[in-house]
Coordinates of C-alpha atoms and ligand atoms in Angstrom, one line a residue:
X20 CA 0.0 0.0 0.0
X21 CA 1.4 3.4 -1.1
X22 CA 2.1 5.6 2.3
X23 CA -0.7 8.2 1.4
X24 CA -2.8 5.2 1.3
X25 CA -1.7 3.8 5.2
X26 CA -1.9 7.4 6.6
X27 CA -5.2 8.1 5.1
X28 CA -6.7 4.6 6.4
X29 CA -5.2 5.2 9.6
X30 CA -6.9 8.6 9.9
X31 CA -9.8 6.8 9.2
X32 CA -9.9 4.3 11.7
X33 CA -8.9 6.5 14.7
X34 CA -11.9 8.6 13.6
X35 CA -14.0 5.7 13.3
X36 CA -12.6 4.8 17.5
X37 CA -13.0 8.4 18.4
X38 CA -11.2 11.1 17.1
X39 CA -7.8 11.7 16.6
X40 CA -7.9 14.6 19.6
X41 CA -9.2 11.7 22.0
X42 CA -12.2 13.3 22.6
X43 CA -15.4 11.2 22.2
X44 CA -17.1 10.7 18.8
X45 CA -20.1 12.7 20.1
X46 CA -21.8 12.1 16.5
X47 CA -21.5 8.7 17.1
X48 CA -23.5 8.4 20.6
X49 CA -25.8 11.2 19.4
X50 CA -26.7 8.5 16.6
X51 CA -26.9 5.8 19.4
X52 CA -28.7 7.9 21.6
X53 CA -31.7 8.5 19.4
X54 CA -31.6 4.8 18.4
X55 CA -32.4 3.8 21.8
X56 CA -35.7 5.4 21.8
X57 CA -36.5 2.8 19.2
X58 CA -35.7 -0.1 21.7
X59 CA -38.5 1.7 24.2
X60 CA -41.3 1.8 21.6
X61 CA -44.9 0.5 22.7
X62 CA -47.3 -0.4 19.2
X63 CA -46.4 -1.4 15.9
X64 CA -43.5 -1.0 14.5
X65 CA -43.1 1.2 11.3
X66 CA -40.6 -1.1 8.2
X67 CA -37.5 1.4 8.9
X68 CA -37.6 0.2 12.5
X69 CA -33.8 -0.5 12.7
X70 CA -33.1 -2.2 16.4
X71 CA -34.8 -5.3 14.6
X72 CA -34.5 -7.7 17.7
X73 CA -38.0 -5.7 18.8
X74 CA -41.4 -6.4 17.1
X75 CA -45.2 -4.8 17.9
X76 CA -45.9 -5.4 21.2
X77 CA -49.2 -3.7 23.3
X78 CA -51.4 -3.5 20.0
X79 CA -54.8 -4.2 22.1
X80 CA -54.0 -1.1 24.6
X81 CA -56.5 1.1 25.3
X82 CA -59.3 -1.8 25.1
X83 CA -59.6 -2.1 28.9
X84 CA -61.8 1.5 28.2
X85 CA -62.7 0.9 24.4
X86 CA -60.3 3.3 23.6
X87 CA -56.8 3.2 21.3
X88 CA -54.1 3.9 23.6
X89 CA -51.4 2.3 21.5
X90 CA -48.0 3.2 20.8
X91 CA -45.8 5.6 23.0
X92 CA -42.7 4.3 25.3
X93 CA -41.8 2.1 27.9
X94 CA -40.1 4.3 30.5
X95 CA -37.1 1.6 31.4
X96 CA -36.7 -2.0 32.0
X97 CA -40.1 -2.9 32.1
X98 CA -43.2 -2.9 30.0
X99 CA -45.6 0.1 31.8
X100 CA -46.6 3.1 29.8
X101 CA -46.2 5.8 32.8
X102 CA -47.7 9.4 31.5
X103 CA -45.6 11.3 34.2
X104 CA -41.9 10.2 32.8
X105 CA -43.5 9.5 29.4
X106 CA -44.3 13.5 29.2
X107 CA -41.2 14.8 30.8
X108 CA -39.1 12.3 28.2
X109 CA -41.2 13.7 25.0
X110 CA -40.6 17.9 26.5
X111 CA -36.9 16.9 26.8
X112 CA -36.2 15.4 23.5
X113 CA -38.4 18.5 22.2
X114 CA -36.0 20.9 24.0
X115 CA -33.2 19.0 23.0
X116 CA -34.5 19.6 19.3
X117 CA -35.6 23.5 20.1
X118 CA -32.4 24.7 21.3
X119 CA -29.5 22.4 19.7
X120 CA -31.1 21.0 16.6
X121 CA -29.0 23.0 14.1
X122 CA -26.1 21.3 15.3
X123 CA -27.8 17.4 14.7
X124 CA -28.4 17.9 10.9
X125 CA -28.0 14.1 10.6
X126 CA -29.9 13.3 13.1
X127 CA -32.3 16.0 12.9
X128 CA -35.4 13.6 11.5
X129 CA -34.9 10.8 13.9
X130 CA -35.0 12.9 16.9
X131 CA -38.2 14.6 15.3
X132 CA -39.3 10.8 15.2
X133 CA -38.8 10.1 18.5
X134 CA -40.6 13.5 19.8
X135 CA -43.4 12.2 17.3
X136 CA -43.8 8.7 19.0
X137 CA -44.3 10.4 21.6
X138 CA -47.1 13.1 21.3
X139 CA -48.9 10.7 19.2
X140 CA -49.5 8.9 22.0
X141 CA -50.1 12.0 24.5
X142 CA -52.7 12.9 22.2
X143 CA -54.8 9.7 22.1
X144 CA -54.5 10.3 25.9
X145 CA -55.6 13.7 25.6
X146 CA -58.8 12.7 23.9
X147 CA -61.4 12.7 26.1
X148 CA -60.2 15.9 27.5
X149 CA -61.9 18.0 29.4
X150 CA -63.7 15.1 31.1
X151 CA -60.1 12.8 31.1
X152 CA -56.7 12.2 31.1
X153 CA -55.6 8.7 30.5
X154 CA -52.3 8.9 32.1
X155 CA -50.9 5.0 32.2
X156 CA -51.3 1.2 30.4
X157 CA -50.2 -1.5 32.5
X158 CA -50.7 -2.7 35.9
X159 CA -47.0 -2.4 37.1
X160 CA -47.1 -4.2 40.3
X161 CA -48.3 -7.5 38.0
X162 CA -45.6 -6.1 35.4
X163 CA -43.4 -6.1 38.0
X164 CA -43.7 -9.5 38.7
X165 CA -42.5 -10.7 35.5
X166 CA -39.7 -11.1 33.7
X167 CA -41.4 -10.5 29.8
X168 CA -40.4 -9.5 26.7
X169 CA -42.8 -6.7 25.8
X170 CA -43.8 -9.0 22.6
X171 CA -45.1 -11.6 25.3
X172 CA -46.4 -9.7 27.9
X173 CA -49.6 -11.4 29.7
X174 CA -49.9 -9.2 32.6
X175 CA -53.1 -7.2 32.8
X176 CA -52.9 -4.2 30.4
X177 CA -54.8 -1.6 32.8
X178 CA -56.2 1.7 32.1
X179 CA -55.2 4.5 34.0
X180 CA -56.8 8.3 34.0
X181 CA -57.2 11.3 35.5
X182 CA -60.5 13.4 35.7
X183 CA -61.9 16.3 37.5
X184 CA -62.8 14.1 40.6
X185 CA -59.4 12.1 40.7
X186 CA -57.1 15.1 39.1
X187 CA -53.2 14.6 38.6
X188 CA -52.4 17.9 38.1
X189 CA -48.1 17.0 37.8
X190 CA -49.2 14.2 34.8
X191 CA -51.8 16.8 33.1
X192 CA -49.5 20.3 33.6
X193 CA -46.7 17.7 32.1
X194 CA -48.4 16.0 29.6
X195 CA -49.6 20.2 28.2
X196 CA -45.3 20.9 28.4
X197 CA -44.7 17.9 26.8
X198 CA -47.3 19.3 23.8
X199 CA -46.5 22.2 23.7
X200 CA -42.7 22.4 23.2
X201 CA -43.6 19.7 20.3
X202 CA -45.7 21.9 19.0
X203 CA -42.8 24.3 18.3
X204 CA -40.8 21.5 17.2
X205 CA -43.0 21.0 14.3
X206 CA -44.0 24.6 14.1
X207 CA -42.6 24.6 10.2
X208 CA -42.1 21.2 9.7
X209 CA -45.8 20.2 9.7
X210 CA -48.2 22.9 10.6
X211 CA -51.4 20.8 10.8
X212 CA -50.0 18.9 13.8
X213 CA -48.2 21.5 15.2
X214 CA -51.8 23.4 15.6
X215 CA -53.1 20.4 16.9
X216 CA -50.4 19.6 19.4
X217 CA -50.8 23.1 21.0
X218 CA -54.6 23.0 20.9
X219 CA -54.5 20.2 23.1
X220 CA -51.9 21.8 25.4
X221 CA -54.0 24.2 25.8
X222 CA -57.0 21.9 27.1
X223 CA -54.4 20.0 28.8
X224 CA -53.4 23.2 30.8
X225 CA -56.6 24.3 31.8
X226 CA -57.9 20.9 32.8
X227 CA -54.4 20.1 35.5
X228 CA -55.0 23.9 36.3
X229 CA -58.9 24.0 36.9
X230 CA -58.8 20.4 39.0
X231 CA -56.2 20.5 41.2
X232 CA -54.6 17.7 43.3
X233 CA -51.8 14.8 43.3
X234 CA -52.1 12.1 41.0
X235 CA -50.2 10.0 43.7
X236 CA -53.5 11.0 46.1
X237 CA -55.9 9.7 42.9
X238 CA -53.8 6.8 42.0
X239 CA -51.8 5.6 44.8
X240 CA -50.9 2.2 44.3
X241 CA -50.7 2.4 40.3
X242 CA -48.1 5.1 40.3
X243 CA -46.5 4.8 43.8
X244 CA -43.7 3.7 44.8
X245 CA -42.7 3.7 40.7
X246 CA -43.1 7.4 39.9
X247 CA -44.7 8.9 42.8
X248 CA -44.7 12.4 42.8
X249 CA -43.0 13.4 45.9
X250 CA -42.7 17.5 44.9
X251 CA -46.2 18.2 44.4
X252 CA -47.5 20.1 41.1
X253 CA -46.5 23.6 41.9
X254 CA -43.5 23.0 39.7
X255 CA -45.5 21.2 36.8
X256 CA -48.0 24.4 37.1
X257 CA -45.3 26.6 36.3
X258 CA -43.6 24.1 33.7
X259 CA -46.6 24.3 32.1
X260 CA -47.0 27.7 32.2
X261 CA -43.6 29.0 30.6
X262 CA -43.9 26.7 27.6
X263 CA -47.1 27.8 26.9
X264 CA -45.6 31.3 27.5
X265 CA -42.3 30.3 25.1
X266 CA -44.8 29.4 22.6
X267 CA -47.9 32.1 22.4
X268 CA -46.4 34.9 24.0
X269 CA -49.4 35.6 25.4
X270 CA -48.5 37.6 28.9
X271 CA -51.3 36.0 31.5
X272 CA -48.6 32.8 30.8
X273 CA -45.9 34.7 32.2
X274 CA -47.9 36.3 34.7
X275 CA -49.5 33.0 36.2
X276 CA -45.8 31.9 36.6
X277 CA -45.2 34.5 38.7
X278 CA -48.4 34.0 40.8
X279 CA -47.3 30.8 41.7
X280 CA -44.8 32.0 43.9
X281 CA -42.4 29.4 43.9
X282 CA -39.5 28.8 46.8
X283 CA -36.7 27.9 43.9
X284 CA -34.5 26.1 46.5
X285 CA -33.7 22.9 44.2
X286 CA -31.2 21.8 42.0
X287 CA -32.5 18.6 41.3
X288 CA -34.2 18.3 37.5
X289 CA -36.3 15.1 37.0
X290 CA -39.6 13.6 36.0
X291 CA -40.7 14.9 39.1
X292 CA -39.1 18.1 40.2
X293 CA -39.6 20.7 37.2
X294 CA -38.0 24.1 39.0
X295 CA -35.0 24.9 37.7
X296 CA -36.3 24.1 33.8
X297 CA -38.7 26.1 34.1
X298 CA -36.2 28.9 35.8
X299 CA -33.8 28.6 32.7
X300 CA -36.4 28.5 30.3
X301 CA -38.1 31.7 31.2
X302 CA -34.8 33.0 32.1
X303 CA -33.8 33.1 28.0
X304 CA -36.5 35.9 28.0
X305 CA -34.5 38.0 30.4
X306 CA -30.8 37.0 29.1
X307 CA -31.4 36.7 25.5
X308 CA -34.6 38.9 24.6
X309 CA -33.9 41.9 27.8
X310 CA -37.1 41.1 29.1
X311 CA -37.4 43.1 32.2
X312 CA -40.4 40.8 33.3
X313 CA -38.4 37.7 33.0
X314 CA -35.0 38.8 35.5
X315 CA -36.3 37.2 37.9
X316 CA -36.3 33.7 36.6
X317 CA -32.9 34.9 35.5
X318 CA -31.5 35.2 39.0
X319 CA -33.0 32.0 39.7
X320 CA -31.2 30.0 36.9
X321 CA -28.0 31.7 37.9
X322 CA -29.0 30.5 41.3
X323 CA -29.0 26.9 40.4
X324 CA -25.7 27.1 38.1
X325 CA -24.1 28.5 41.0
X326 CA -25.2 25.3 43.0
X327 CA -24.2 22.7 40.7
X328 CA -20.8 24.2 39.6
X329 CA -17.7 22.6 41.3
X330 CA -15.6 25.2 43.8
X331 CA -17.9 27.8 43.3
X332 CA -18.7 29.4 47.0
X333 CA -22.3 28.6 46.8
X334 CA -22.1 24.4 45.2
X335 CA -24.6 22.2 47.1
X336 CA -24.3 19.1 44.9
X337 CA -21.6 16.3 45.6
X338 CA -19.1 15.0 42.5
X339 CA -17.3 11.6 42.6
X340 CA -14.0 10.9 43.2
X341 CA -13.7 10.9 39.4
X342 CA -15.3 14.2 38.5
X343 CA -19.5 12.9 38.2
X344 CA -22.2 14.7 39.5
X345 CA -23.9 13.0 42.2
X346 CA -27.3 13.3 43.7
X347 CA -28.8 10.0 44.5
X348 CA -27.9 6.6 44.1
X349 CA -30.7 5.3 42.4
X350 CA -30.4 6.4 38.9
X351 CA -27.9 8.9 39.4
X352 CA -27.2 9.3 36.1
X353 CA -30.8 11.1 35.3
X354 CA -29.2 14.1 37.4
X355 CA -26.5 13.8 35.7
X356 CA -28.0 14.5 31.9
X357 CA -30.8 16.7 33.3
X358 CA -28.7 19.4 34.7
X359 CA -25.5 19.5 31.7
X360 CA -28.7 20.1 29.4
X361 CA -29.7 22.9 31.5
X362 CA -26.0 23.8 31.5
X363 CA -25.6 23.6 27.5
X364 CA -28.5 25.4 27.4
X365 CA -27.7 28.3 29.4
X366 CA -24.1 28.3 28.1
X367 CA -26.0 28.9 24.8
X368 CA -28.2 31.8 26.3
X369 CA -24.8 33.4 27.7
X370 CA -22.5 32.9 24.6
X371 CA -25.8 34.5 22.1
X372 CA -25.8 37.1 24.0
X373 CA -22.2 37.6 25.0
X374 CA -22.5 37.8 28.3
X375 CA -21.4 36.0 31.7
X376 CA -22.6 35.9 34.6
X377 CA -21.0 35.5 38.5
X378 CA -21.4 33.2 41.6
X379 CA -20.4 35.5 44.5
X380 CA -17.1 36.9 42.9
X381 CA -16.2 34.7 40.5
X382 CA -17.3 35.4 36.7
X383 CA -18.4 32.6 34.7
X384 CA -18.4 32.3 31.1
X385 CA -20.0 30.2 28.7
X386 CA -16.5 28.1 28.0
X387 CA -16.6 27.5 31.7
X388 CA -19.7 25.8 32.2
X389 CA -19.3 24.1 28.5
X390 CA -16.4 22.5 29.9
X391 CA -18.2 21.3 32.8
X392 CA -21.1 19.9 30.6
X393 CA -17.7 18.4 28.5
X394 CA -16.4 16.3 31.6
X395 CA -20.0 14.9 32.7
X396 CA -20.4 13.5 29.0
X397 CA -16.6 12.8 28.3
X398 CA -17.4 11.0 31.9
X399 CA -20.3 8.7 30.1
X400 CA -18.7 7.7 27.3
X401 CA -15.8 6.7 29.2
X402 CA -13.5 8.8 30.2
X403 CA -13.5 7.8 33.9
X404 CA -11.9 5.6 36.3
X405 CA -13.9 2.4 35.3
X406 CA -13.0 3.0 31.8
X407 CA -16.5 1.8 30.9
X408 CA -18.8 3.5 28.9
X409 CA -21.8 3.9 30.2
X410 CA -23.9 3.6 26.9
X411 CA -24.8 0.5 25.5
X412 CA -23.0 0.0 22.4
X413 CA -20.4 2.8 22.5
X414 CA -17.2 2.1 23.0
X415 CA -15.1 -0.9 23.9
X416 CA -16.1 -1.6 27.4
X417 CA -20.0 -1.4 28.2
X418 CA -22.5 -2.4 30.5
X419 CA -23.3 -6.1 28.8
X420 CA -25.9 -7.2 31.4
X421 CA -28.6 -3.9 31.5
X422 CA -31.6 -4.5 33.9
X423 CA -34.0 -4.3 30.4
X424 CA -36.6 -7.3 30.0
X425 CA -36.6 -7.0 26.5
X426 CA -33.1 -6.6 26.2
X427 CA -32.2 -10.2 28.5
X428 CA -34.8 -12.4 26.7
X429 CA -34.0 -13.8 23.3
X430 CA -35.3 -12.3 20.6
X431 CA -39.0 -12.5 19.4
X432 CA -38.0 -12.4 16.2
X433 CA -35.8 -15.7 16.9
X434 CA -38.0 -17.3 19.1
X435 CA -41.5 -16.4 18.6
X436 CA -42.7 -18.7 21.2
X437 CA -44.2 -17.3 24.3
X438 CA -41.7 -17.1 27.6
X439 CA -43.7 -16.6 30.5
X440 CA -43.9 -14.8 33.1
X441 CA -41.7 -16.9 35.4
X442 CA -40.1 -18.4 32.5
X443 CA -38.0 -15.1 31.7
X444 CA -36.4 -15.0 35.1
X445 CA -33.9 -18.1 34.1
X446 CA -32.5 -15.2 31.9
X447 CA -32.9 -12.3 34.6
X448 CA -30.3 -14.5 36.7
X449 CA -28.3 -15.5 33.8
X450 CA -24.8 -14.2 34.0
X451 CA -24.5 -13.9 30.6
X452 CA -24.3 -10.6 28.9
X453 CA -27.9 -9.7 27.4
X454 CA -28.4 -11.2 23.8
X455 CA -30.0 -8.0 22.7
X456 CA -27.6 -4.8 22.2
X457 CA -30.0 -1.7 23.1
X458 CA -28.4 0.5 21.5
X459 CA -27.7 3.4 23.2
X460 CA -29.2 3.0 26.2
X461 CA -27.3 5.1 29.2
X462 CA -27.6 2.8 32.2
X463 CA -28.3 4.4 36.0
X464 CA -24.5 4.1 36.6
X465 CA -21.6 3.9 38.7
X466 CA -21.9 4.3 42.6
X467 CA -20.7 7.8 44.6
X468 CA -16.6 6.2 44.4
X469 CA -17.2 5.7 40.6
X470 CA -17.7 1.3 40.6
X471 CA -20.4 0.0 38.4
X472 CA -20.8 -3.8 39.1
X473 CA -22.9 -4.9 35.8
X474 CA -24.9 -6.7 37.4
X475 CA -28.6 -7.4 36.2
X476 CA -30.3 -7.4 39.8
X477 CA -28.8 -4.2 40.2
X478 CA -31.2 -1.9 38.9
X479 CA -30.1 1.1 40.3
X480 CA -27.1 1.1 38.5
X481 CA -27.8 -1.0 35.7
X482 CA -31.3 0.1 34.4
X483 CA -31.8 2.4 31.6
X484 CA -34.8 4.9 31.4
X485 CA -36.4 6.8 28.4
X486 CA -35.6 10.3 30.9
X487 CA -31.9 9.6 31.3
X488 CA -31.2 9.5 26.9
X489 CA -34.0 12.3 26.5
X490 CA -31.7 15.3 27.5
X491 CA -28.7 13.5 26.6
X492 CA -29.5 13.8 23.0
X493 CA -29.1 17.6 23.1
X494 CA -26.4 18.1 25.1
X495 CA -24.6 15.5 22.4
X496 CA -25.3 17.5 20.1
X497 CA -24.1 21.0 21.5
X498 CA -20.6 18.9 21.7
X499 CA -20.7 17.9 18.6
X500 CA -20.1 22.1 17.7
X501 CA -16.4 22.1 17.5
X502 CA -15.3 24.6 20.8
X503 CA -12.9 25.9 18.3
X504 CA -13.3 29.2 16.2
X505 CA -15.4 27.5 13.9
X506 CA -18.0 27.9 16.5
X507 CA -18.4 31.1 16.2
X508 CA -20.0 30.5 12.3
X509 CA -22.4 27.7 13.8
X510 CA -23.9 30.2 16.6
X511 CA -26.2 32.0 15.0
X512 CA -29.0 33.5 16.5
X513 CA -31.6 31.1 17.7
Ligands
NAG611 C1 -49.6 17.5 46.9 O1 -48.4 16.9 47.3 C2 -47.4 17.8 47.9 C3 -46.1 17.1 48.2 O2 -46.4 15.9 48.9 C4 -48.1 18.4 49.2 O3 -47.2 19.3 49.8 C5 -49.4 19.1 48.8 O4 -50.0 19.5 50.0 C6 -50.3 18.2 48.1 N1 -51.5 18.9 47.6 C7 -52.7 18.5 47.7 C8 -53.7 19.4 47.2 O5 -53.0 17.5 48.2
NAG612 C1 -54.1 34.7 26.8 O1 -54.3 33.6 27.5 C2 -55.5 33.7 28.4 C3 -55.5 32.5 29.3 O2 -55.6 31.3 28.6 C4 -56.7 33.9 27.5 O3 -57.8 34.0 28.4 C5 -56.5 35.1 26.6 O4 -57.6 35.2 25.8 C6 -55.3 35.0 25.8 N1 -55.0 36.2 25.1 C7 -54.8 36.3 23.8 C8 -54.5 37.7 23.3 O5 -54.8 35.3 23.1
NAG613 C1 -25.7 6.1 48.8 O1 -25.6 4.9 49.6 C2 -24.6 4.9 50.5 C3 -24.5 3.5 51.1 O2 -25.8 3.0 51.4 C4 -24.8 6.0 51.6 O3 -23.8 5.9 52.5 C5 -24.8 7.3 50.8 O4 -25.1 8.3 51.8 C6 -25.8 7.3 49.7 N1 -25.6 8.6 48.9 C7 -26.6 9.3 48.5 C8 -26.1 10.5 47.7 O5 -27.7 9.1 48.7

């Protein structure tokens, strides 16, 4: 081979493992991350499906009430359609496409996909509104109870809702965010939807705003102890609120946010706890638009930076020996994709507008807390002191034994033969790795001294959840912008 050739090809393949720089290949697990969303998928499959090992799974849902609730995702390792983290997964990968988009041209239509297979669903849920919600499919204490692929499953397919005598204001308020930041997604894209999507918002809105109460009051044993709300629906209220603010403009929006009068004293982003979103959301008004109205969700949003950024005077959050963000041990890693997406995001706001802003004395620039968001990812992919990525699929060294039914069991499409309920536990205790790569999938993650164990049983660590990849996806794709010059050209105005 001529030495042009050799050079070239060997250019080539350390692009192909990573990038010559040693940085991750953060095309590469943006691509993986989407794909993932295909592994979660509740209904019947469309022909470009491309994670093949799945097939239709759920396609009588909905007929516990007469009604078609098929399609939408499984939240994790399990078979239940839960609205709550359903929602909250379907506004994230719609922020993730509202804010970084430009930089995923590739990837632009599969993440619009995955937003889709969402909000189709939310809106068959959303039908009966104002008289219901239908908020969850599956009895997950039976689902729980099981070890089944989702193509098998035999446990009873329940029919959750909401209504104005048993409200879930969180799973409504959500389910109206989750609508209307899709709705901008698909704003120019597909205008008929769009309309639709933001209609229904709308309704939604009003109906979790009009009947007030916990869903985990109207629900209890359905959605407790698997996504209990624990922080109320103050913070959903306001969720709701600014995105329906973002997208009509319409001031009483803005103005109900502030009636709410929230105590912003978290720094924990999740299914359940919506503060500081909604805080940097609204706080773009202020930063990048000079909306007077808006600086106080601006001090807020500063507020929680301040908390979650290492040696500032003010940080309240723990890191691991190796440099990760840690909040809780179950599912840490949730935290950890949350908060870099609020990060990238208001990194963004700051390096639009050219500004910085300070905790106590010390300035902070966007660069600053891009690097931040940089370690946390560079962190995932496996830069850490496991050398283990923790996304299925990426890398060399992976989690090999996730805490994902469908993922353990042979394949449907190899085996079309029912495994039972108790049948599917022989391969739950298996110590073999999974047969079925889900691609893509970020597990819950290593402890608080940075050990992962792999281990099946250990579903803390080893689980993967639709809510952990949904933010991930656009804080992949802010790092896929180069932090060179060349990002200057790429930040255009938003
Ligand atoms: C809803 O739950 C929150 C948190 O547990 C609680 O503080 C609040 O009082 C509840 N609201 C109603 C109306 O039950
Ligand atoms: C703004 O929203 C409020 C509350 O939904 C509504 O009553 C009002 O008509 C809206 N105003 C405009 C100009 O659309
Ligand atoms: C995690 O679990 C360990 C051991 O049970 C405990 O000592 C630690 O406080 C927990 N950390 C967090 C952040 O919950």
């Amino acid at each position: 081979m001529e030495v042009e050739k050799i050079v070239a090809l060997a250019i080539l393949i350390a692009l192909a493992s990573g990038g010559v720089s040693g940085d991750p290949d953060y095309h590469d697990a943006l691509s993986k991350s989407l794909l993932f969303f295909q592994g979660q998928r509740s209904g019947k499959l469309p022909p470009d499906q491309s994670l093949t090992w799945r097939a239709n799974s759920g396609l009588a849902d909905g007929s516990a009430e007469n009604v078609d609730l098929t399609g939408g995702y499984y939240d994790a390792g399990d078979n239940v359609k839960f609205g709550l983290p359903m929602a909250f997964t379907t506004t994230m990968l719609a922020w993730s496409v509202l804010e970084f988009g430009r930089w995923m041209p590739k990837e632009l239509n599969h993440a619009r996909e995955a937003v889709r297979w969402g909000t189709d669903y939310l809106l068959k849920a959303s039908a009966p509104l104002p008289s219901a919600l239908y908020v969850q499919v599956g009895d997950p204490n039976a689902d729980h109870d099981c070890w089944e692929r989702p193509e098998d499953m035999s446990t009873p397919r329940s029919v959750f809702k909401v209504t104005p005598s048993t409200p879930g204001t969180e799973v409504a308020a959500e389910t109206a965010a989750a609508l209307v930041a899709a709705s901008l997604v698909f704003k120019h894209v597909d205008v008929g939807y769009s309309k639709k999507l933001l209609q229904t918002a709308k309704k939604a809105f009003a109906f979790a705003d009009r009947y007030r109460g916990n869903y985990s009051d109207s629900l209890a044993s359905v959605v407790c102890p698997f996504y209990c709300s624990y922080t109320g629906f103050q913070d959903e209220l306001l969720w709701g609120a600014a995105w329906l603010y973002k997208a009509t403009r319409n001031s009483s929006y803005l103005s109900f946010a502030h009636s709410l009068g929230i105590n912003y004293n978290s720094e924990t982003f999740s299914w359940d706890s919506k503060i500081p979103g909604a805080a940097v959301l609204l706080a773009r008004e202020s930063v990048v638009d000079e909306n007077e109205a808006a600086s106080g969700f601006r001090e807020q949003a500063e507020r929680f930076v301040c908390n979650v950024l290492p040696k500032s005077s003010s940080v309240s959050v723990n890191y691991t020996p190796g440099g990760l963000l840690y909040m809780l041990n179950g599912s840490n890693m949730q935290y950890v994709t949350s908060t870099t997406f609020l990060l990238s995001t208001y990194a963004k706001y700051l390096k639009t507008s050219s500004q910085t802003m300070k905790c106590g004395d010390v300035v902070v620039t966007s660069l600053r807390l891009r690097k931040l968001v940089k370690k946390q990812v560079d962190y995932i992919l496996g830069d850490n002191p496991s050398r283990m990525s923790y996304m299925v699929g990426y890398g060399d060294e992976f989690p090999r034994r996730i805490h994902h039914r469908g993922s353990s069991i042979p394949s449907f499409r190899l085996n079309a033969e029912a495994i039972g309920c108790d049948e599917g536990f022989q391969f739950y205790y298996d110590d073999k790795p999974n047969p079925n790569e889900l691609t893509g999938a970020v597990v819950g993650g290593p402890d608080e001294n940075d050990k992962f164990t792999d281990d099946r049983e250990d579903y803390s660590q080893s689980e993967p959840t639709t809510y952990i990849n949904a933010p991930l996806v656009g804080t992949l794709s802010y790092l896929t912008a180069s932090f060179r010059p060349r990002e200057r050209c790429l930040s255009v105005k938003n």
